[in-house]
Coordinates of C-alpha atoms and ligand atoms in Angstrom, one line a residue:
X1 CA 44.9 -83.3 -1.6
X2 CA 44.5 -85.4 -4.7
X3 CA 41.8 -88.0 -4.5
X4 CA 40.3 -90.4 -6.8
X5 CA 36.7 -91.4 -7.3
X6 CA 36.4 -94.8 -8.8
X7 CA 33.4 -95.3 -11.1
X8 CA 33.1 -98.8 -12.2
X9 CA 30.7 -99.3 -15.1
X10 CA 28.4 -102.1 -14.4
X11 CA 28.6 -104.7 -17.0
X12 CA 25.7 -107.0 -17.6
X13 CA 26.7 -110.2 -19.4
X14 CA 24.3 -112.4 -21.1
X15 CA 26.6 -115.1 -22.4
X16 CA 30.3 -115.6 -22.3
X17 CA 30.9 -113.2 -19.5
X18 CA 34.6 -112.2 -19.2
X19 CA 36.0 -111.6 -15.8
X20 CA 37.1 -108.1 -16.7
X21 CA 34.8 -105.1 -16.4
X22 CA 34.3 -103.6 -19.8
X23 CA 35.3 -100.1 -18.9
X24 CA 36.6 -98.8 -15.6
X25 CA 37.0 -95.0 -15.6
X26 CA 39.1 -93.3 -13.0
X27 CA 37.5 -89.9 -12.6
X28 CA 39.9 -87.5 -11.0
X29 CA 38.3 -84.0 -10.6
X30 CA 41.5 -82.4 -9.5
X31 CA 43.6 -82.3 -12.7
X32 CA 41.4 -79.9 -14.4
X33 CA 41.1 -77.7 -11.3
X34 CA 44.8 -77.7 -10.7
X35 CA 45.6 -77.4 -14.4
X36 CA 46.4 -74.4 -16.5
X37 CA 45.0 -74.1 -20.0
X38 CA 46.9 -72.6 -22.9
X39 CA 44.6 -71.8 -25.8
X40 CA 45.9 -71.9 -29.3
X41 CA 44.3 -70.4 -32.4
X42 CA 45.8 -73.0 -34.8
X43 CA 45.5 -70.7 -37.9
X44 CA 47.8 -68.3 -36.3
X45 CA 50.3 -70.3 -34.3
X46 CA 52.9 -71.7 -36.7
X47 CA 52.9 -72.4 -40.4
X48 CA 55.3 -75.1 -41.7
X49 CA 54.2 -75.4 -45.3
X50 CA 54.4 -71.8 -46.4
X51 CA 50.7 -71.3 -47.2
X52 CA 50.4 -68.5 -44.6
X53 CA 48.1 -70.5 -42.4
X54 CA 49.2 -72.2 -39.2
X55 CA 49.1 -76.0 -39.1
X56 CA 49.3 -79.0 -36.8
X57 CA 52.9 -79.7 -37.8
X58 CA 53.6 -76.2 -36.5
X59 CA 52.1 -77.0 -33.2
X60 CA 54.1 -80.3 -33.1
X61 CA 57.3 -78.3 -33.8
X62 CA 56.6 -76.0 -30.8
X63 CA 55.5 -78.6 -28.3
X64 CA 58.7 -78.1 -26.3
X65 CA 58.0 -74.4 -26.2
X66 CA 54.4 -75.1 -24.9
X67 CA 55.8 -77.5 -22.3
X68 CA 58.4 -74.9 -21.2
X69 CA 55.6 -72.6 -20.3
X70 CA 54.5 -75.1 -17.6
X71 CA 50.9 -75.2 -18.8
X72 CA 49.1 -78.5 -18.4
X73 CA 46.3 -78.4 -21.0
X74 CA 46.0 -77.2 -24.5
X75 CA 42.7 -76.1 -26.0
X76 CA 42.8 -75.8 -29.8
X77 CA 40.1 -73.9 -31.7
X78 CA 38.4 -76.2 -34.2
X79 CA 40.6 -78.2 -36.5
X80 CA 37.9 -80.2 -38.4
X81 CA 37.2 -80.0 -42.1
X82 CA 35.6 -76.7 -42.8
X83 CA 35.0 -74.3 -45.7
X84 CA 36.2 -71.7 -43.2
X85 CA 33.3 -69.2 -43.4
X86 CA 34.0 -68.6 -39.7
X87 CA 37.6 -70.0 -39.4
X88 CA 36.6 -73.6 -38.6
X89 CA 33.5 -72.8 -36.5
X90 CA 31.5 -74.1 -39.5
X91 CA 32.3 -77.8 -39.7
X92 CA 31.7 -79.9 -42.8
X93 CA 33.0 -83.2 -41.4
X94 CA 33.4 -83.8 -37.7
X95 CA 35.7 -86.8 -38.2
X96 CA 38.4 -85.3 -40.4
X97 CA 41.1 -82.7 -40.2
X98 CA 40.9 -79.4 -42.1
X99 CA 43.3 -79.7 -45.1
X100 CA 45.1 -76.5 -44.4
X101 CA 45.9 -77.8 -40.9
X102 CA 47.2 -81.2 -42.0
X103 CA 46.1 -84.8 -41.7
X104 CA 44.7 -87.3 -39.1
X105 CA 48.3 -88.6 -38.8
X106 CA 49.4 -85.2 -37.8
X107 CA 46.6 -85.0 -35.2
X108 CA 47.7 -88.4 -33.7
X109 CA 51.3 -87.3 -33.6
X110 CA 50.4 -84.0 -32.0
X111 CA 48.2 -85.7 -29.4
X112 CA 50.9 -88.2 -28.6
X113 CA 53.5 -85.4 -28.4
X114 CA 51.3 -83.6 -25.9
X115 CA 50.7 -86.7 -23.8
X116 CA 54.4 -87.6 -23.8
X117 CA 55.0 -84.2 -22.3
X118 CA 52.2 -84.5 -19.6
X119 CA 50.0 -82.0 -21.4
X120 CA 46.3 -82.8 -21.9
X121 CA 44.3 -81.9 -24.9
X122 CA 40.9 -80.2 -25.1
X123 CA 38.8 -80.4 -28.2
X124 CA 36.5 -77.6 -29.4
X125 CA 33.1 -79.1 -30.3
X126 CA 30.9 -76.9 -32.4
X127 CA 27.4 -78.5 -32.4
X128 CA 24.9 -75.7 -32.0
X129 CA 25.4 -75.6 -35.8
X130 CA 27.2 -77.2 -38.6
X131 CA 28.5 -75.9 -41.9
X132 CA 26.0 -75.5 -44.7
X133 CA 28.4 -77.8 -46.6
X134 CA 28.0 -80.6 -44.1
X135 CA 26.5 -83.7 -45.7
X136 CA 23.6 -83.5 -43.1
X137 CA 22.7 -80.1 -44.4
X138 CA 23.1 -80.9 -48.0
X139 CA 20.7 -83.8 -47.5
X140 CA 18.4 -81.8 -45.3
X141 CA 17.9 -79.0 -47.8
X142 CA 17.5 -81.3 -50.8
X143 CA 13.9 -82.2 -50.2
X144 CA 11.2 -81.9 -47.6
X145 CA 11.0 -85.6 -47.0
X146 CA 14.7 -86.3 -46.8
X147 CA 15.6 -88.3 -43.7
X148 CA 17.9 -85.5 -42.7
X149 CA 15.3 -82.8 -43.0
X150 CA 14.7 -82.8 -39.3
X151 CA 18.4 -82.3 -38.5
X152 CA 17.9 -78.5 -38.9
X153 CA 15.2 -75.9 -38.2
X154 CA 13.0 -75.3 -41.2
X155 CA 10.0 -73.0 -41.7
X156 CA 7.8 -73.8 -44.8
X157 CA 7.2 -70.6 -46.8
X158 CA 3.5 -71.3 -47.1
X159 CA 3.2 -70.5 -43.4
X160 CA 4.2 -66.9 -44.3
X161 CA 7.4 -65.3 -43.0
X162 CA 8.8 -66.8 -39.9
X163 CA 8.8 -64.7 -36.7
X164 CA 11.9 -62.5 -36.8
X165 CA 15.1 -63.9 -35.3
X166 CA 18.2 -61.9 -35.0
X167 CA 21.4 -63.3 -36.4
X168 CA 24.7 -62.5 -34.6
X169 CA 26.7 -62.5 -37.8
X170 CA 24.4 -61.8 -40.7
X171 CA 24.7 -58.6 -42.6
X172 CA 21.0 -58.4 -43.1
X173 CA 20.5 -59.3 -39.5
X174 CA 17.8 -61.9 -40.1
X175 CA 18.5 -65.4 -38.8
X176 CA 16.1 -67.1 -41.2
X177 CA 17.5 -67.7 -44.7
X178 CA 15.1 -68.5 -47.5
X179 CA 16.1 -71.5 -49.5
X180 CA 14.4 -71.9 -52.9
X181 CA 15.2 -75.6 -53.3
X182 CA 12.4 -76.6 -50.9
X183 CA 10.7 -73.2 -50.6
X184 CA 11.4 -72.9 -46.9
X185 CA 13.5 -70.9 -44.5
X186 CA 16.3 -72.3 -42.3
X187 CA 17.5 -70.9 -39.0
X188 CA 21.1 -69.7 -38.5
X189 CA 21.9 -67.8 -35.3
X190 CA 25.4 -67.1 -36.6
X191 CA 26.2 -66.7 -40.4
X192 CA 24.1 -68.1 -43.2
X193 CA 26.8 -70.7 -43.7
X194 CA 26.2 -72.0 -40.1
X195 CA 22.7 -73.5 -40.0
X196 CA 21.5 -74.5 -36.5
X197 CA 21.2 -78.1 -35.7
X198 CA 17.9 -79.3 -34.3
X199 CA 18.7 -80.7 -30.8
X200 CA 15.1 -81.7 -30.2
X201 CA 15.8 -84.5 -32.7
X202 CA 17.3 -87.5 -30.8
X203 CA 19.1 -88.6 -34.0
X204 CA 21.0 -85.4 -34.0
X205 CA 22.0 -85.8 -30.4
X206 CA 23.1 -89.4 -31.0
X207 CA 25.2 -88.2 -34.0
X208 CA 26.9 -85.7 -31.7
X209 CA 27.6 -88.2 -28.9
X210 CA 29.1 -90.6 -31.5
X211 CA 31.4 -88.0 -32.9
X212 CA 32.5 -87.0 -29.4
X213 CA 33.2 -90.7 -28.6
X214 CA 35.2 -90.9 -31.7
X215 CA 37.6 -88.2 -30.4
X216 CA 37.5 -89.5 -26.8
X217 CA 38.5 -93.0 -28.1
X218 CA 41.4 -91.3 -29.8
X219 CA 42.5 -90.0 -26.4
X220 CA 41.4 -86.4 -26.1
X221 CA 41.1 -85.2 -22.5
X222 CA 38.3 -82.8 -22.7
X223 CA 35.7 -80.9 -24.6
X224 CA 34.8 -77.3 -24.9
X225 CA 31.2 -76.9 -26.2
X226 CA 30.9 -74.0 -28.5
X227 CA 27.9 -71.7 -28.3
X228 CA 26.0 -74.6 -26.7
X229 CA 23.5 -72.5 -24.7
X230 CA 21.9 -71.7 -28.0
X231 CA 21.3 -75.4 -28.8
X232 CA 18.0 -75.4 -26.8
X233 CA 15.7 -73.1 -28.7
X234 CA 12.1 -71.9 -28.2
X235 CA 10.6 -74.0 -31.0
X236 CA 7.1 -72.7 -30.4
X237 CA 8.6 -69.8 -32.3
X238 CA 6.8 -67.0 -30.4
X239 CA 7.3 -63.4 -31.5
X240 CA 10.2 -61.9 -29.6
X241 CA 10.2 -58.2 -28.4
X242 CA 11.9 -55.5 -30.5
X243 CA 14.8 -54.8 -28.2
X244 CA 16.1 -58.3 -29.1
X245 CA 19.6 -57.3 -30.0
X246 CA 20.2 -56.0 -26.5
X247 CA 18.6 -59.0 -24.8
X248 CA 19.7 -61.6 -27.2
X249 CA 20.8 -64.2 -24.6
X250 CA 17.6 -63.7 -22.6
X251 CA 15.4 -65.1 -25.4
X252 CA 17.7 -67.2 -27.4
X253 CA 19.8 -69.2 -24.9
X254 CA 19.2 -71.6 -22.1
X255 CA 15.7 -72.6 -23.2
X256 CA 14.0 -75.8 -21.7
X257 CA 15.7 -79.0 -22.8
X258 CA 19.3 -77.7 -22.4
X259 CA 19.9 -79.5 -19.1
X260 CA 18.4 -82.7 -20.4
X261 CA 20.8 -82.6 -23.4
X262 CA 23.8 -82.0 -21.1
X263 CA 22.9 -84.7 -18.7
X264 CA 22.4 -87.1 -21.6
X265 CA 25.8 -86.0 -23.1
X266 CA 27.4 -86.5 -19.7
X267 CA 25.9 -90.0 -19.4
X268 CA 26.8 -91.0 -23.0
X269 CA 30.2 -89.4 -23.2
X270 CA 31.7 -87.6 -20.2
X271 CA 31.0 -90.3 -17.7
X272 CA 32.7 -92.9 -19.8
X273 CA 36.1 -91.3 -20.2
X274 CA 38.4 -89.3 -18.0
X275 CA 37.6 -86.0 -19.7
X276 CA 36.8 -82.5 -18.6
X277 CA 34.0 -80.5 -19.9
X278 CA 33.3 -76.8 -20.3
X279 CA 30.8 -74.9 -22.4
X280 CA 31.0 -71.4 -23.7
X281 CA 28.9 -69.1 -21.5
X282 CA 27.4 -69.7 -18.0
X283 CA 23.7 -69.0 -18.2
X284 CA 21.9 -65.8 -17.6
X285 CA 22.4 -65.7 -13.8
X286 CA 24.2 -67.5 -11.0
X287 CA 21.4 -70.0 -10.5
X288 CA 21.7 -71.1 -14.1
X289 CA 25.5 -71.1 -13.9
X290 CA 25.2 -73.5 -10.9
X291 CA 22.7 -75.7 -12.7
X292 CA 25.2 -76.1 -15.5
X293 CA 28.3 -77.1 -13.4
X294 CA 27.5 -78.2 -9.9
X295 CA 29.0 -81.7 -9.6
X296 CA 25.8 -83.3 -8.4
X297 CA 23.9 -82.2 -11.5
X298 CA 26.2 -84.3 -13.7
X299 CA 26.3 -81.9 -16.6
X300 CA 29.6 -79.9 -17.1
X301 CA 32.7 -79.4 -15.0
X302 CA 33.2 -75.7 -15.0
X303 CA 31.5 -72.4 -15.9
X304 CA 33.0 -70.1 -18.5
X305 CA 31.3 -66.7 -17.7
X306 CA 31.7 -63.6 -19.8
X307 CA 30.8 -60.9 -17.3
X308 CA 34.4 -60.1 -16.4
X309 CA 35.9 -60.2 -19.9
X310 CA 33.0 -58.0 -21.2
X311 CA 33.9 -55.1 -18.9
X312 CA 36.7 -53.6 -21.0
X313 CA 35.3 -50.9 -23.4
X314 CA 37.0 -48.6 -25.9
X315 CA 36.4 -45.7 -23.4
X316 CA 38.0 -47.6 -20.6
X317 CA 36.6 -49.5 -17.6
X318 CA 36.3 -49.0 -13.9
X319 CA 38.6 -51.1 -11.7
X320 CA 36.0 -51.0 -8.9
X321 CA 33.5 -52.6 -11.2
X322 CA 36.1 -55.2 -12.4
X323 CA 36.9 -56.2 -8.8
X324 CA 33.2 -56.3 -7.9
X325 CA 32.5 -58.7 -10.8
X326 CA 35.3 -61.1 -10.2
X327 CA 34.7 -61.1 -6.4
X328 CA 31.0 -61.7 -6.8
X329 CA 31.7 -64.7 -9.1
X330 CA 34.3 -66.1 -6.7
X331 CA 32.0 -65.7 -3.7
X332 CA 29.1 -67.4 -5.6
X333 CA 31.3 -70.4 -6.4
X334 CA 33.2 -70.6 -3.2
X335 CA 31.3 -73.6 -1.8
X336 CA 30.1 -75.3 -4.9
X337 CA 30.9 -75.4 -8.6
X338 CA 34.1 -74.3 -10.4
X339 CA 35.0 -71.4 -12.6
X340 CA 37.2 -70.7 -15.6
X341 CA 39.4 -67.6 -15.2
X342 CA 40.2 -65.7 -18.4
X343 CA 40.6 -62.2 -19.8
X344 CA 41.1 -63.1 -23.5
X345 CA 40.3 -65.7 -26.1
X346 CA 39.9 -65.9 -29.9
X347 CA 36.7 -63.8 -29.7
X348 CA 38.3 -60.9 -27.9
X349 CA 40.9 -58.3 -28.7
X350 CA 44.3 -58.6 -26.9
X351 CA 44.2 -58.6 -23.1
X352 CA 47.0 -55.9 -22.7
X353 CA 45.2 -53.5 -25.1
X354 CA 41.9 -54.0 -23.4
X355 CA 42.7 -54.2 -19.7
X356 CA 46.3 -53.0 -19.5
X357 CA 48.2 -50.4 -21.5
X358 CA 49.7 -50.4 -25.0
X359 CA 51.9 -47.5 -24.1
X360 CA 55.4 -48.8 -24.6
X361 CA 56.3 -47.6 -21.1
X362 CA 53.6 -49.8 -19.5
X363 CA 52.9 -52.6 -21.9
X364 CA 55.3 -55.2 -20.4
X365 CA 54.4 -54.4 -16.8
X366 CA 50.7 -54.4 -17.5
X367 CA 50.9 -57.7 -19.4
X368 CA 52.8 -59.2 -16.5
X369 CA 50.2 -57.9 -14.0
X370 CA 47.3 -59.3 -16.0
X371 CA 48.9 -62.7 -16.2
X372 CA 49.6 -62.5 -12.4
X373 CA 45.9 -61.8 -11.9
X374 CA 44.7 -64.7 -14.1
X375 CA 47.1 -67.1 -12.5
X376 CA 46.3 -66.1 -8.9
X377 CA 42.5 -66.4 -8.9
X378 CA 40.4 -69.3 -7.9
X379 CA 39.3 -71.3 -10.9
X380 CA 41.0 -72.8 -13.9
X381 CA 43.1 -70.2 -15.7
X382 CA 42.8 -70.0 -19.5
X383 CA 45.9 -68.3 -21.0
X384 CA 45.6 -67.3 -24.7
X385 CA 48.5 -67.8 -27.0
X386 CA 50.7 -64.7 -27.3
X387 CA 49.5 -63.2 -24.0
X388 CA 52.5 -64.8 -22.4
X389 CA 54.6 -62.4 -24.5
X390 CA 52.4 -59.4 -24.0
X391 CA 51.2 -59.3 -27.7
X392 CA 49.0 -56.3 -28.4
X393 CA 46.1 -55.3 -30.7
X394 CA 47.1 -54.7 -34.3
X395 CA 44.3 -52.1 -34.8
X396 CA 43.5 -52.0 -38.5
X397 CA 42.3 -48.7 -39.9
X398 CA 40.7 -50.1 -43.1
X399 CA 37.9 -52.6 -43.3
X400 CA 39.8 -54.3 -46.2
X401 CA 42.4 -55.6 -43.7
X402 CA 39.9 -57.4 -41.6
X403 CA 39.2 -61.1 -42.1
X404 CA 36.7 -61.9 -39.4
X405 CA 33.2 -62.7 -40.8
X406 CA 31.7 -60.9 -37.8
X407 CA 33.6 -57.7 -38.5
X408 CA 32.9 -57.8 -42.3
X409 CA 29.2 -58.6 -42.0
X410 CA 28.8 -56.1 -39.2
X411 CA 30.3 -53.4 -41.4
X412 CA 27.9 -54.3 -44.2
X413 CA 25.0 -54.1 -41.8
X414 CA 25.9 -50.6 -40.5
X415 CA 26.4 -49.5 -44.1
X416 CA 23.0 -50.9 -45.2
X417 CA 21.3 -49.2 -42.3
X418 CA 23.0 -45.9 -43.2
X419 CA 24.7 -46.0 -39.7
X420 CA 27.8 -44.3 -38.4
X421 CA 30.7 -46.2 -40.0
X422 CA 33.3 -44.0 -38.3
X423 CA 32.2 -45.1 -34.8
X424 CA 31.9 -48.7 -36.1
X425 CA 35.5 -48.7 -37.3
X426 CA 36.8 -47.1 -34.1
X427 CA 35.1 -49.8 -32.0
X428 CA 36.4 -52.5 -34.3
X429 CA 40.0 -51.1 -34.0
X430 CA 39.7 -51.7 -30.2
X431 CA 37.6 -54.8 -30.0
X432 CA 37.8 -56.8 -33.2
X433 CA 38.4 -60.5 -32.9
X434 CA 41.1 -60.2 -35.6
X435 CA 43.2 -58.2 -33.0
X436 CA 43.5 -61.4 -31.0
X437 CA 44.2 -63.6 -34.0
X438 CA 47.3 -62.1 -35.5
X439 CA 50.2 -64.5 -36.0
X440 CA 52.3 -65.7 -33.1
X441 CA 55.5 -63.8 -32.7
X442 CA 58.3 -66.3 -32.6
X443 CA 61.4 -64.3 -33.5
X444 CA 62.8 -61.3 -35.4
X445 CA 62.9 -63.0 -38.8
X446 CA 60.5 -62.5 -41.7
X447 CA 56.8 -62.6 -40.5
X448 CA 58.0 -63.1 -37.0
X449 CA 59.0 -66.6 -37.8
X450 CA 55.3 -67.6 -38.2
X451 CA 55.4 -68.4 -41.9
X452 CA 57.7 -68.2 -45.0
X453 CA 54.6 -67.3 -47.0
X454 CA 52.2 -64.4 -46.7
X455 CA 50.4 -64.7 -43.4
X456 CA 46.6 -64.9 -43.6
X457 CA 46.4 -62.0 -41.2
X458 CA 49.3 -59.4 -41.0
X459 CA 51.9 -59.8 -38.2
X460 CA 51.9 -57.0 -35.6
X461 CA 54.8 -54.6 -36.3
X462 CA 56.0 -54.8 -32.7
X463 CA 57.3 -58.4 -33.4
X464 CA 60.9 -57.2 -33.5
X465 CA 60.8 -56.7 -29.7
X466 CA 57.8 -58.7 -28.7
X467 CA 58.7 -62.3 -29.6
X468 CA 59.6 -65.6 -28.0
X469 CA 63.3 -65.6 -29.1
X470 CA 64.0 -62.2 -27.6
X471 CA 61.9 -62.7 -24.5
X472 CA 63.4 -66.1 -23.7
X473 CA 66.8 -64.4 -23.2
X474 CA 65.6 -61.5 -21.1
X475 CA 65.1 -62.5 -17.5
X476 CA 62.7 -59.6 -17.0
X477 CA 60.5 -60.4 -20.0
X478 CA 56.8 -60.9 -19.9
X479 CA 57.5 -64.5 -21.0
X480 CA 59.8 -65.2 -18.1
X481 CA 57.4 -63.6 -15.7
X482 CA 54.6 -65.8 -17.1
X483 CA 56.7 -69.0 -16.5
X484 CA 57.5 -67.9 -13.0
X485 CA 53.9 -67.2 -12.2
X486 CA 52.8 -70.6 -13.6
X487 CA 55.4 -72.4 -11.4
X488 CA 54.2 -70.4 -8.4
X489 CA 50.6 -71.4 -9.0
X490 CA 51.6 -75.1 -9.5
X491 CA 53.4 -75.2 -6.2
X492 CA 50.8 -73.2 -4.2
X493 CA 47.5 -74.9 -3.4
X494 CA 46.4 -71.7 -1.9
X495 CA 46.3 -70.1 -5.3
X496 CA 44.2 -72.9 -6.7
X497 CA 41.9 -73.7 -3.9
X498 CA 42.4 -71.0 -1.3
X499 CA 39.6 -68.8 0.1
X500 CA 39.7 -65.4 -1.7
X501 CA 39.2 -62.2 0.2
X502 CA 39.0 -58.9 -1.5
X503 CA 40.7 -56.0 0.2
X504 CA 40.2 -52.2 -0.5
X505 CA 37.0 -52.8 -2.6
X506 CA 36.6 -49.1 -3.4
X507 CA 40.2 -48.3 -4.4
X508 CA 40.2 -47.1 -8.0
X509 CA 43.7 -48.1 -8.8
X510 CA 44.6 -51.0 -6.6
X511 CA 43.3 -54.6 -6.7
X512 CA 44.4 -56.5 -3.6
X513 CA 43.3 -59.8 -2.2
X514 CA 44.4 -62.7 -0.1
X515 CA 44.2 -66.4 -0.8
X516 CA 44.2 -68.7 2.1
X517 CA 44.4 -72.5 2.3
X518 CA 45.4 -74.9 5.1
X519 CA 47.5 -72.4 7.1
X520 CA 49.1 -70.8 4.1
X521 CA 48.0 -67.2 3.3
X522 CA 49.1 -65.2 0.3
X523 CA 48.7 -61.6 -0.5
X524 CA 48.4 -60.3 -4.1
X525 CA 48.7 -56.6 -4.8
X526 CA 48.1 -55.2 -8.3
X527 CA 48.4 -51.6 -9.3
X528 CA 46.0 -51.3 -12.2
X529 CA 47.1 -47.8 -13.2
X530 CA 49.8 -45.6 -14.9
X531 CA 50.4 -43.8 -11.6
X532 CA 52.6 -44.4 -8.5
X533 CA 50.3 -45.3 -5.7
X534 CA 51.2 -45.0 -2.0
X535 CA 49.6 -47.7 0.1
X536 CA 49.7 -49.0 3.6
X537 CA 50.0 -52.8 3.8
X538 CA 46.3 -53.8 3.5
X539 CA 46.5 -56.7 6.0
X540 CA 47.4 -57.1 9.6
X541 CA 49.9 -59.9 9.2
X542 CA 53.6 -59.6 8.7
X543 CA 54.8 -59.7 5.1
X544 CA 56.9 -62.9 5.0
X545 CA 58.3 -63.6 1.6
X546 CA 58.0 -61.6 -1.6
X547 CA 57.4 -64.5 -4.0
X548 CA 56.9 -62.5 -7.2
X549 CA 57.4 -59.0 -8.4
X550 CA 56.9 -57.9 -12.0
X551 CA 59.4 -55.0 -11.7
X552 CA 63.0 -54.9 -10.6
X553 CA 62.4 -53.3 -7.3
X554 CA 59.8 -52.6 -4.6
X555 CA 59.7 -49.4 -2.6
X556 CA 58.5 -50.3 0.9
X557 CA 59.1 -48.7 4.3
X558 CA 57.3 -48.8 7.7
X559 CA 54.5 -50.9 6.2
X560 CA 53.9 -48.5 3.4
X561 CA 54.3 -49.3 -0.2
X562 CA 55.0 -46.9 -3.0
X563 CA 53.9 -49.0 -5.9
X564 CA 55.1 -48.3 -9.4
X565 CA 52.6 -48.1 -12.4
X566 CA 51.3 -51.6 -13.1
X567 CA 53.3 -53.2 -10.3
X568 CA 52.2 -56.7 -9.3
X569 CA 53.4 -58.3 -6.0
X570 CA 52.7 -61.7 -4.4
X571 CA 53.7 -62.3 -0.8
X572 CA 53.3 -65.0 1.7
X573 CA 51.9 -63.7 5.0
X574 CA 53.3 -64.5 8.4
X575 CA 51.7 -64.1 11.9
X576 CA 49.9 -61.0 12.9
X577 CA 52.3 -58.2 13.4
X578 CA 53.1 -57.3 17.0
Ligands
GLC1 C1 31.5 -69.1 -30.6 C2 33.0 -69.1 -31.0 C3 33.2 -68.1 -32.0 C4 32.3 -68.5 -33.2 C5 30.9 -68.7 -32.8 C6 30.1 -69.4 -33.8 O1 31.1 -68.0 -30.0 O2 33.8 -68.9 -29.9 O3 34.5 -67.9 -32.5 O4 32.4 -67.5 -34.2 O5 30.7 -69.5 -31.6 O6 30.5 -70.7 -33.9

């Protein structure tokens, strides 16, 4: 099943040709398809120096834990130098490590530690924008004729006010910020501290490829491009319609030029190393998603689409809709392209609280079910730190407890507009990004073993029962289920590559599907509800082996199941029943 594609870089020698090709890159497009990503929010994983902020040494200390999960790739949110307006997504130096996180020596040791354990490392690259403290921006804003002026988008004030642009993070909502130093406005789709880089400028692009090569030379195994679809802007600056906030992506992302940039990046960086590539977002429709990731396009390796993760709402969600969305994406990519599968990340609240149940009776079962889902779909699974334990939303009631710039500025914005703060706070409690960023729960000691200091974000009170130490010892824990499911995926090509067939599409409580690959057929049945559901076997084959069950028992007689709330079962299927 594994195959290698050998790309030999042609080397033209003028004088003194050596026999050896300069670089021979073995491209293997199976490792990132067969792999399982574990995403770590480094601020919140483990703090070793007592400042309340996680660090690289903390990750090094827990490498054996990460390995014990069975995951094969780690994606870390940004670890570069940053003033931390947006927790590292505002980078002031792309070639150094954030002081709070450690040093370059720590980075090298961490990378080696991962590689020694057979784990690959994915670097987050934030190049739609930099920090306003980056040397490029300091230069750029200093005078209109500075050589770095054209690294960012500027609008001279004598042209009048620039056409309105909506900022995702700004309290005032305007993405143009007036800067008196040069009497001009600069563009920031995110916060004022995150000015957008001007990708039309070839010098900017070359800077980016150089910094990516710097990390590739160090041995990183892949890149996740943050907010990259915004890199290509409509720089004719037309007036956009008023309903902009609702149709933000429509006008702001995926403008002409984006594919050229990606192809260039591929040629300059990805093609020269054995690295995988993924960008946040997957275009505005399937066609655009394919254009980003189909192998013959030579752009990115896999799509990271939000339609599925966006379904959960404070008022609940419809399972029929959830199934329809995941099935449609699978079908669309069945023949060509490759998907990421995820239900959580650092920009989302906790998966159990959004898609499962926080009710103590169902928390563990629903967490196991959701992990079963992520690890049994076609595509590369992305598992977010703490979800292997079933960590839940912390749900702050007061705005003073939030740390996320999006939450804080959003609050100011609603307040300024005289809006409904009560509804805003209720929504935040359910969906704030801080919910998904609370410290990792290691054990029952002070601060869940995360830090001896005061954690930058409070620890969830359920840490006394939901933590690694306790769950390790409990064979029926969410953690042990996660490990079992990871092993099952790793030994089942059907779960990685197999054809996916949705069963019972209209059922409001049950999500059932088969995965089939080279004569092996598996059945996954998931009860997405708090109720017992009686269900005839939804396939015609014999049930062969029960490979995985998230509960101690299964009630089954005469080809009829009585599924417990949030029960998840995985079977192999035999021949058609007589
Ligand atoms: C991406 C990141 C998010 C960040 C934003 C601005 O959406 O995932 O965390 O705040 O870009 O960089």
